[in-house]
Tab-separated table of C-alpha atoms and ligand atoms in Angstrom:
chain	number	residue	atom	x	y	z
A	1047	UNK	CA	128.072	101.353	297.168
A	1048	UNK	CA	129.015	100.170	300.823
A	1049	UNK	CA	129.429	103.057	303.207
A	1050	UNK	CA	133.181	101.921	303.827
A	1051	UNK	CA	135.743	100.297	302.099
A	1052	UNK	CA	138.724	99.386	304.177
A	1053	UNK	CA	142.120	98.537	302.776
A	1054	UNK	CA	143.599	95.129	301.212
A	1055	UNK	CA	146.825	94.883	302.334
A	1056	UNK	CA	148.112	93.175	305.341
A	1057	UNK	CA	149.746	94.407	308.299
A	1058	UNK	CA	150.965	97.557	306.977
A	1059	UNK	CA	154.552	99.201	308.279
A	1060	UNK	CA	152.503	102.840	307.451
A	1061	UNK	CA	149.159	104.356	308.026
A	1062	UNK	CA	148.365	107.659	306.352
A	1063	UNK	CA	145.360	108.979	307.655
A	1064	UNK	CA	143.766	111.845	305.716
A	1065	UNK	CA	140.673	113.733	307.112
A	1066	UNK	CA	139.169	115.033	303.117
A	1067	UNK	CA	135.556	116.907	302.748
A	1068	UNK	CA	134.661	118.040	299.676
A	1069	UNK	CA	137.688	117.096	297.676
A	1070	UNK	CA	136.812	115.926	294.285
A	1071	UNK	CA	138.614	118.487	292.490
A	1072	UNK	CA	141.855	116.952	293.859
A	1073	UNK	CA	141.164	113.640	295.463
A	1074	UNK	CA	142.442	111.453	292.466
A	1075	UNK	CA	145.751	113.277	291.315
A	1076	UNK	CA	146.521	113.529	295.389
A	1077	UNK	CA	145.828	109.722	296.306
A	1078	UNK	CA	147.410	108.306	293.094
A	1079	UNK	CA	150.369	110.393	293.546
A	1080	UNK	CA	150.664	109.508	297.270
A	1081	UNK	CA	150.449	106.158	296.725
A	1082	UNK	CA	152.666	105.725	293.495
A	1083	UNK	CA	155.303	107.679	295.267
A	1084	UNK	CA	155.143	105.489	298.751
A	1085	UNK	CA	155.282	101.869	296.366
A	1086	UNK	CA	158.034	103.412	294.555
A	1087	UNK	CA	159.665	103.766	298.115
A	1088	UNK	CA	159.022	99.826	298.534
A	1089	UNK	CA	157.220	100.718	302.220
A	1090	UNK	CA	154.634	98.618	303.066
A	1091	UNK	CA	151.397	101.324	303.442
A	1092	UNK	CA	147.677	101.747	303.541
A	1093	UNK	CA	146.000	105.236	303.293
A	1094	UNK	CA	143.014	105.169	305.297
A	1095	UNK	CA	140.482	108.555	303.637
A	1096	UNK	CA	138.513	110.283	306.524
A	1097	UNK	CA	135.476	112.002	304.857
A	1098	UNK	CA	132.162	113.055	306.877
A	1099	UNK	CA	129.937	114.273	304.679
A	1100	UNK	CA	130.736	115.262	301.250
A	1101	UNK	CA	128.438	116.878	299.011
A	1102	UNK	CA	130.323	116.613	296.018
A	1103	UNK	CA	131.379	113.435	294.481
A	1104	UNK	CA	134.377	112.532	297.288
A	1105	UNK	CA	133.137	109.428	298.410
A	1106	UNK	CA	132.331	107.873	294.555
A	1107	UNK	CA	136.247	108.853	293.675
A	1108	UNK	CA	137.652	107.114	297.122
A	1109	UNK	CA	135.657	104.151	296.487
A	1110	UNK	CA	136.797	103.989	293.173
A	1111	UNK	CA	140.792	104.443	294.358
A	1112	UNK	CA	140.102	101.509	296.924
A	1113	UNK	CA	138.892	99.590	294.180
A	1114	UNK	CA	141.882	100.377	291.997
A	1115	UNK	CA	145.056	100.279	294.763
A	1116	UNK	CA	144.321	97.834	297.359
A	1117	UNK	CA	146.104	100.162	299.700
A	1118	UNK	CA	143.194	102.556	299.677
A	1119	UNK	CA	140.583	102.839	302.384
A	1120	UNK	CA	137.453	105.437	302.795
A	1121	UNK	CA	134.797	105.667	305.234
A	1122	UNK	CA	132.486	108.497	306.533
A	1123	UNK	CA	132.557	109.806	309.988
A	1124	UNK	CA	128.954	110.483	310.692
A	1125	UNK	CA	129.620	113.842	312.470
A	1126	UNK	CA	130.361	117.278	310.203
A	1127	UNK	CA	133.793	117.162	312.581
A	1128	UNK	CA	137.259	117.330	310.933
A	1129	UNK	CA	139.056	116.661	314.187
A	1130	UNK	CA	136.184	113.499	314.533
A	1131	UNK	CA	137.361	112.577	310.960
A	1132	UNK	CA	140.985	112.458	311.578
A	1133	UNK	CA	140.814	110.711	315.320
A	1134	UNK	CA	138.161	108.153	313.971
A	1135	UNK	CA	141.153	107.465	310.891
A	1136	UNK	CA	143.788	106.892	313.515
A	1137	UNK	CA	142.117	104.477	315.347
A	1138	UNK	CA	141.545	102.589	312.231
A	1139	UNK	CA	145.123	102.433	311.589
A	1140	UNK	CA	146.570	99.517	311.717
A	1141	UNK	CA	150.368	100.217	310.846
A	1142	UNK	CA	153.153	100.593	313.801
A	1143	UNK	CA	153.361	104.325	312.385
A	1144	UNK	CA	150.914	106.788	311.790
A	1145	UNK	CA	151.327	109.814	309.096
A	1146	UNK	CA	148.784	112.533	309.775
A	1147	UNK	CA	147.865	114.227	306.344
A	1148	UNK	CA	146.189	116.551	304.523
A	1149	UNK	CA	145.490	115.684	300.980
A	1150	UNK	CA	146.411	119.242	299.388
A	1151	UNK	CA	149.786	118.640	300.954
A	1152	UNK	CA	150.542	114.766	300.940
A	1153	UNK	CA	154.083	115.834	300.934
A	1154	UNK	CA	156.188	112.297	301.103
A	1155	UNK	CA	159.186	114.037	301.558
A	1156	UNK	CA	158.120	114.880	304.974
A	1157	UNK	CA	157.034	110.869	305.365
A	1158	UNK	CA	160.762	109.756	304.510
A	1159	UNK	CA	162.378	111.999	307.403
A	1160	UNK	CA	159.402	111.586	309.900
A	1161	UNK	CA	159.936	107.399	309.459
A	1162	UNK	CA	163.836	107.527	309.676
A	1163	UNK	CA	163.806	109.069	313.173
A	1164	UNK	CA	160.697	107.041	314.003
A	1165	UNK	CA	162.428	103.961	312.683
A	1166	UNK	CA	165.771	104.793	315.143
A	1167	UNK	CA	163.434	105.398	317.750
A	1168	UNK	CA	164.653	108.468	318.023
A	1169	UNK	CA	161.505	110.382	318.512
A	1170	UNK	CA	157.724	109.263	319.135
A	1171	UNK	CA	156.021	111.410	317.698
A	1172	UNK	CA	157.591	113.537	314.485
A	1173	UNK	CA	155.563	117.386	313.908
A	1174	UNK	CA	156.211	119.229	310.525
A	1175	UNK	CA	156.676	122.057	311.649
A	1176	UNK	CA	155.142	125.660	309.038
A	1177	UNK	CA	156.872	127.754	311.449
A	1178	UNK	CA	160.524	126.584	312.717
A	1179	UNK	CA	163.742	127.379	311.159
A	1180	UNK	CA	164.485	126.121	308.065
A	1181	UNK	CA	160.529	125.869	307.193
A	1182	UNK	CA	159.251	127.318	303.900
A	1183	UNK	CA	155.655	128.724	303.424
A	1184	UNK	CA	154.366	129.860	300.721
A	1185	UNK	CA	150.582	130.372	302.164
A	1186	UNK	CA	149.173	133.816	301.788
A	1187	UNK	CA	150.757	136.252	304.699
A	1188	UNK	CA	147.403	136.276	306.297
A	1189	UNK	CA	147.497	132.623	307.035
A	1190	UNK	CA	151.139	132.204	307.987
A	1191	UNK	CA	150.545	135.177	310.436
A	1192	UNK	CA	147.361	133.238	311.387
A	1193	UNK	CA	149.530	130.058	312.321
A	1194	UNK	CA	151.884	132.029	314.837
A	1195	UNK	CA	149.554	134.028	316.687
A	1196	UNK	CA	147.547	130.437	317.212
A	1197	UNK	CA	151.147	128.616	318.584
A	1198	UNK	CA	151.421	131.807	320.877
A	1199	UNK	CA	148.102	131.362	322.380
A	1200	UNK	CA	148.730	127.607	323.070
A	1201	UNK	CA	151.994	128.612	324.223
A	1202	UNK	CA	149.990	131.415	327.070
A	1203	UNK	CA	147.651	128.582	327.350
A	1204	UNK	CA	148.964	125.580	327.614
A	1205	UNK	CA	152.601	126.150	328.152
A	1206	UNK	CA	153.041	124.114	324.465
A	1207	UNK	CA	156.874	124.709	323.813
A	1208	UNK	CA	156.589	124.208	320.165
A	1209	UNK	CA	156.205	126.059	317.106
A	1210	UNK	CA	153.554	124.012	315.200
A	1211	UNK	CA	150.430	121.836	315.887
A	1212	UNK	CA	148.059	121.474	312.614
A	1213	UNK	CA	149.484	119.529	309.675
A	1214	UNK	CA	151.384	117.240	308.989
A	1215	UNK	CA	152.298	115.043	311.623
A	1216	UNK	CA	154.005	111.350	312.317
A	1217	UNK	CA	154.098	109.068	315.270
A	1218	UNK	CA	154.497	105.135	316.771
A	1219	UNK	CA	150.944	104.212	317.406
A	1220	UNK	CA	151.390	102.272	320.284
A	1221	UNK	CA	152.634	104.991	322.406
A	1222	UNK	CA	150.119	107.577	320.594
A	1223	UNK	CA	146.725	105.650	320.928
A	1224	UNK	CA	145.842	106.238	324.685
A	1225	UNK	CA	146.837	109.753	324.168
A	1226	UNK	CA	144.004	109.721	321.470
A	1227	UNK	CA	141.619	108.516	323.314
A	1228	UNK	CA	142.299	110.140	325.897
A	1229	UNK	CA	141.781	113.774	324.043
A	1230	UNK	CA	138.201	115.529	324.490
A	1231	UNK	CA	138.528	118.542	322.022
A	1232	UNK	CA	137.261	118.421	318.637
A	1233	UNK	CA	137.280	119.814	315.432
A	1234	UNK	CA	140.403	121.914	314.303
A	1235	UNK	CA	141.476	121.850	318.055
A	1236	UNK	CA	141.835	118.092	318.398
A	1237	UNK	CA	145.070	118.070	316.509
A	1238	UNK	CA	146.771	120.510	318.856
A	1239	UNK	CA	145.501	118.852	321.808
A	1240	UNK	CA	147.088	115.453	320.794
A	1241	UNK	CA	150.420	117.192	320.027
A	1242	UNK	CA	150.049	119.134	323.706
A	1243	UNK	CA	149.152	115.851	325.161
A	1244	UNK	CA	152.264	114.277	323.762
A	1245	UNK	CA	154.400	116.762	325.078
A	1246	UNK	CA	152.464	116.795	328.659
A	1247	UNK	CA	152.664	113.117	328.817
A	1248	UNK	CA	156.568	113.109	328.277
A	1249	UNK	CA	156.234	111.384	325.035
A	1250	UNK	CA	159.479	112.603	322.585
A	1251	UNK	CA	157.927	114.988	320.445
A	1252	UNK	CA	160.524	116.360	317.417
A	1253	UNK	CA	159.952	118.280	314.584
A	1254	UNK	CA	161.408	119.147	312.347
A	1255	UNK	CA	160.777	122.258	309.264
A	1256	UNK	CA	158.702	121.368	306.360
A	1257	UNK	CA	157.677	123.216	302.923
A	1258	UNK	CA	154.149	123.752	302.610
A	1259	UNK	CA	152.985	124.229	299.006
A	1260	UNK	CA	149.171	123.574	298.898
A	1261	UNK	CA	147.454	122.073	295.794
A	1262	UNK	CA	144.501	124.378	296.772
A	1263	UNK	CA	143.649	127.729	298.294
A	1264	UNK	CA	141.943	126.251	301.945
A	1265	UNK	CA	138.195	125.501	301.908
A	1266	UNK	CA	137.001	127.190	305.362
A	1267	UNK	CA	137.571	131.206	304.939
A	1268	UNK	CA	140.428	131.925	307.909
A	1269	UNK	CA	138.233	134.503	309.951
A	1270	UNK	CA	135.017	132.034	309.894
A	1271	UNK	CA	137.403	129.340	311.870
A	1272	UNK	CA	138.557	132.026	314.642
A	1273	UNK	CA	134.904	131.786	316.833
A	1274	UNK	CA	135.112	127.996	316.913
A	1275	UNK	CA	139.163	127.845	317.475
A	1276	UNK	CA	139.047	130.178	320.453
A	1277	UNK	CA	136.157	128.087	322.157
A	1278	UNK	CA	137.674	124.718	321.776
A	1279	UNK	CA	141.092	126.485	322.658
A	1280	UNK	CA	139.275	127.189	326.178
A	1281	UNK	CA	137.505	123.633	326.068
A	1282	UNK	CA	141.059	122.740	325.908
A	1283	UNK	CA	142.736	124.837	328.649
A	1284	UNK	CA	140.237	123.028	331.095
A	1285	UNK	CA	141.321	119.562	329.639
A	1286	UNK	CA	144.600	119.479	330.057
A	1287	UNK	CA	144.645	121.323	333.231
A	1288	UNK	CA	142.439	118.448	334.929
A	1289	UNK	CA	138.799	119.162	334.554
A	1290	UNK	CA	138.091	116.981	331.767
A	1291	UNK	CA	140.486	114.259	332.570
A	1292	UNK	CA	144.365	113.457	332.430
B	33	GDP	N1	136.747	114.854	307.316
B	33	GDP	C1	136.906	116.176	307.168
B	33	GDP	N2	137.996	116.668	306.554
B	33	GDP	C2	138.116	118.005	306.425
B	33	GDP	C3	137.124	118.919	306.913
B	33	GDP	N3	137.552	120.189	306.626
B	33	GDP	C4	138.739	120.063	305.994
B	33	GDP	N4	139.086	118.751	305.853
B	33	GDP	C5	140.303	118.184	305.266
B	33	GDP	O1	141.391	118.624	306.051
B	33	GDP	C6	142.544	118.859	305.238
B	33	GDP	C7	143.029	120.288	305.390
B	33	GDP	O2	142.023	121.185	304.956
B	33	GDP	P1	142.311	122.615	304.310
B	33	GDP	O3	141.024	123.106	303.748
B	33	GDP	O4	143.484	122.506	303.371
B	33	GDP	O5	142.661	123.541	305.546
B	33	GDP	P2	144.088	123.957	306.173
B	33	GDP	O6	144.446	122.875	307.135
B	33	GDP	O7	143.842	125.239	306.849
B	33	GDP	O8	145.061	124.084	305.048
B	33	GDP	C8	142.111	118.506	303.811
B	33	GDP	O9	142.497	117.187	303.542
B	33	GDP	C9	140.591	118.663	303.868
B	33	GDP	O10	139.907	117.880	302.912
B	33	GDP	C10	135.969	118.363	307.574
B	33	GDP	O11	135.068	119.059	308.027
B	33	GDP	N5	135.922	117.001	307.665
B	34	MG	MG1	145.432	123.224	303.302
């Protein structure tokens, strides 16, 4: 088996990128749904599968989905690094929009209102947001709690206005990539820094609520995450206030 498989479709309106480690359980259901869904939309899409990794039998399901919908990419980042994963996915994207996933959400519902203000050009860069108004989440209390106590410490950190930064996400690419490469934080953190970036760099950021129901309970245990979190959060207070670059 090659160690990538990259999709078959031409020029794509969509890219989907989702980070997955250790999915098996819920890889095929997920992808097939996502992309049965998304053809029955008639959008032109490729979903591009971000694994580093896997010890279970990820990588021999997503080659077999890129064999069956030509849609379907994989490859493995070589670094145990979610936030690697998922920045490594975007720049393989080749569609004028990019849909950040997650593939115990792959909620398309979200994808339909992210791409109708992206489509108006009425926002850059599209969060769905746990948190806001109108949002429904029906995580454990623990986690939800978890999620607004991390959006107040961006907000003492970084100033971040919003009310989410991890999940799902949507946004042009052409205005998003140097904002990508210009982020140094990794791991979980590297999806909050692009979103802070965004705002920082006066790109029009929107969200709007979203309804999380997760296929899955989340792999990493909440309180083993916090260490890590709270050092890239400072890695990231240092990069966007000039010491690691713009
Ligand atoms: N590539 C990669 N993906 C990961 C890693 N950890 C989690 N993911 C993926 O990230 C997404 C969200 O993970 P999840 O366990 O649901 O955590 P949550 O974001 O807290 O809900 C899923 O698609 C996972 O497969 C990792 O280390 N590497
Ligand atoms: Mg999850």
């Amino acid at each position: 088996m090659s160690p990538v498989a990259a999709p078959r479709v031409p020029a794509p309106e969509i890219s989907v990128v989702i980070p997955v480690y250790n999915e098996q359980a819920i890889l095929r259901e997920s992808v097939v749904g996502l992309c049965e869904a998304m053809r029955g939309r008639g959008w032109g899409f490729e979903v591009l599968l971000a694994e580093n990794g896997s010890k279970d039998d990820t990588v021999v399901i997503a080659d077999a989905l890129a064999g069956e919908y030509p849609e379907v990419g994989w490859f493995s980042h070589p670094e145990p690094n979610y936030g690697g994963a998922l920045r490594a996915g975007i720049r393989r994207a080749r569609g004028r929009f990019v849909v950040c996933e997650e593939i115990d959400l792959c909620d398309v519902e979200f994808h339909g209102r992210a791409l109708e203000l992206l489509r108006a050009g009425s926002a850059d860069m599209v969060i769905g947001s746990k948190a806001m108004r109108g949002a429904r989440d029906t995580r454990p209390l623990g986690r939800r709690v978890a999620t607004r106590m991390y959006n107040g410490l961006l907000r003492i950190a970084v100033g971040f206005p919003g009310t989410d930064t991890h999940g799902l996400k949507a946004f042009a690419r052409a205005p998003v990539a140097p904002i990508v490469d210009a982020c140094v934080v990794e791991h979980d953190v590297f999806a909050s820094e692009l979103v802070v970036r965004a705002h920082r760099g006066g790109l029009r950021v929107l969200e709007i609520p979203v309804e999380i129901r997760e296929k899955r309970a989340p792999s990493i245990h909440l309180l083993r995450r916090v260490p890590r979190v709270l050092r890239h959060v400072v890695r990231l207070v240092g990069a966007v206030h000039g010491s690691h670059g713009a």
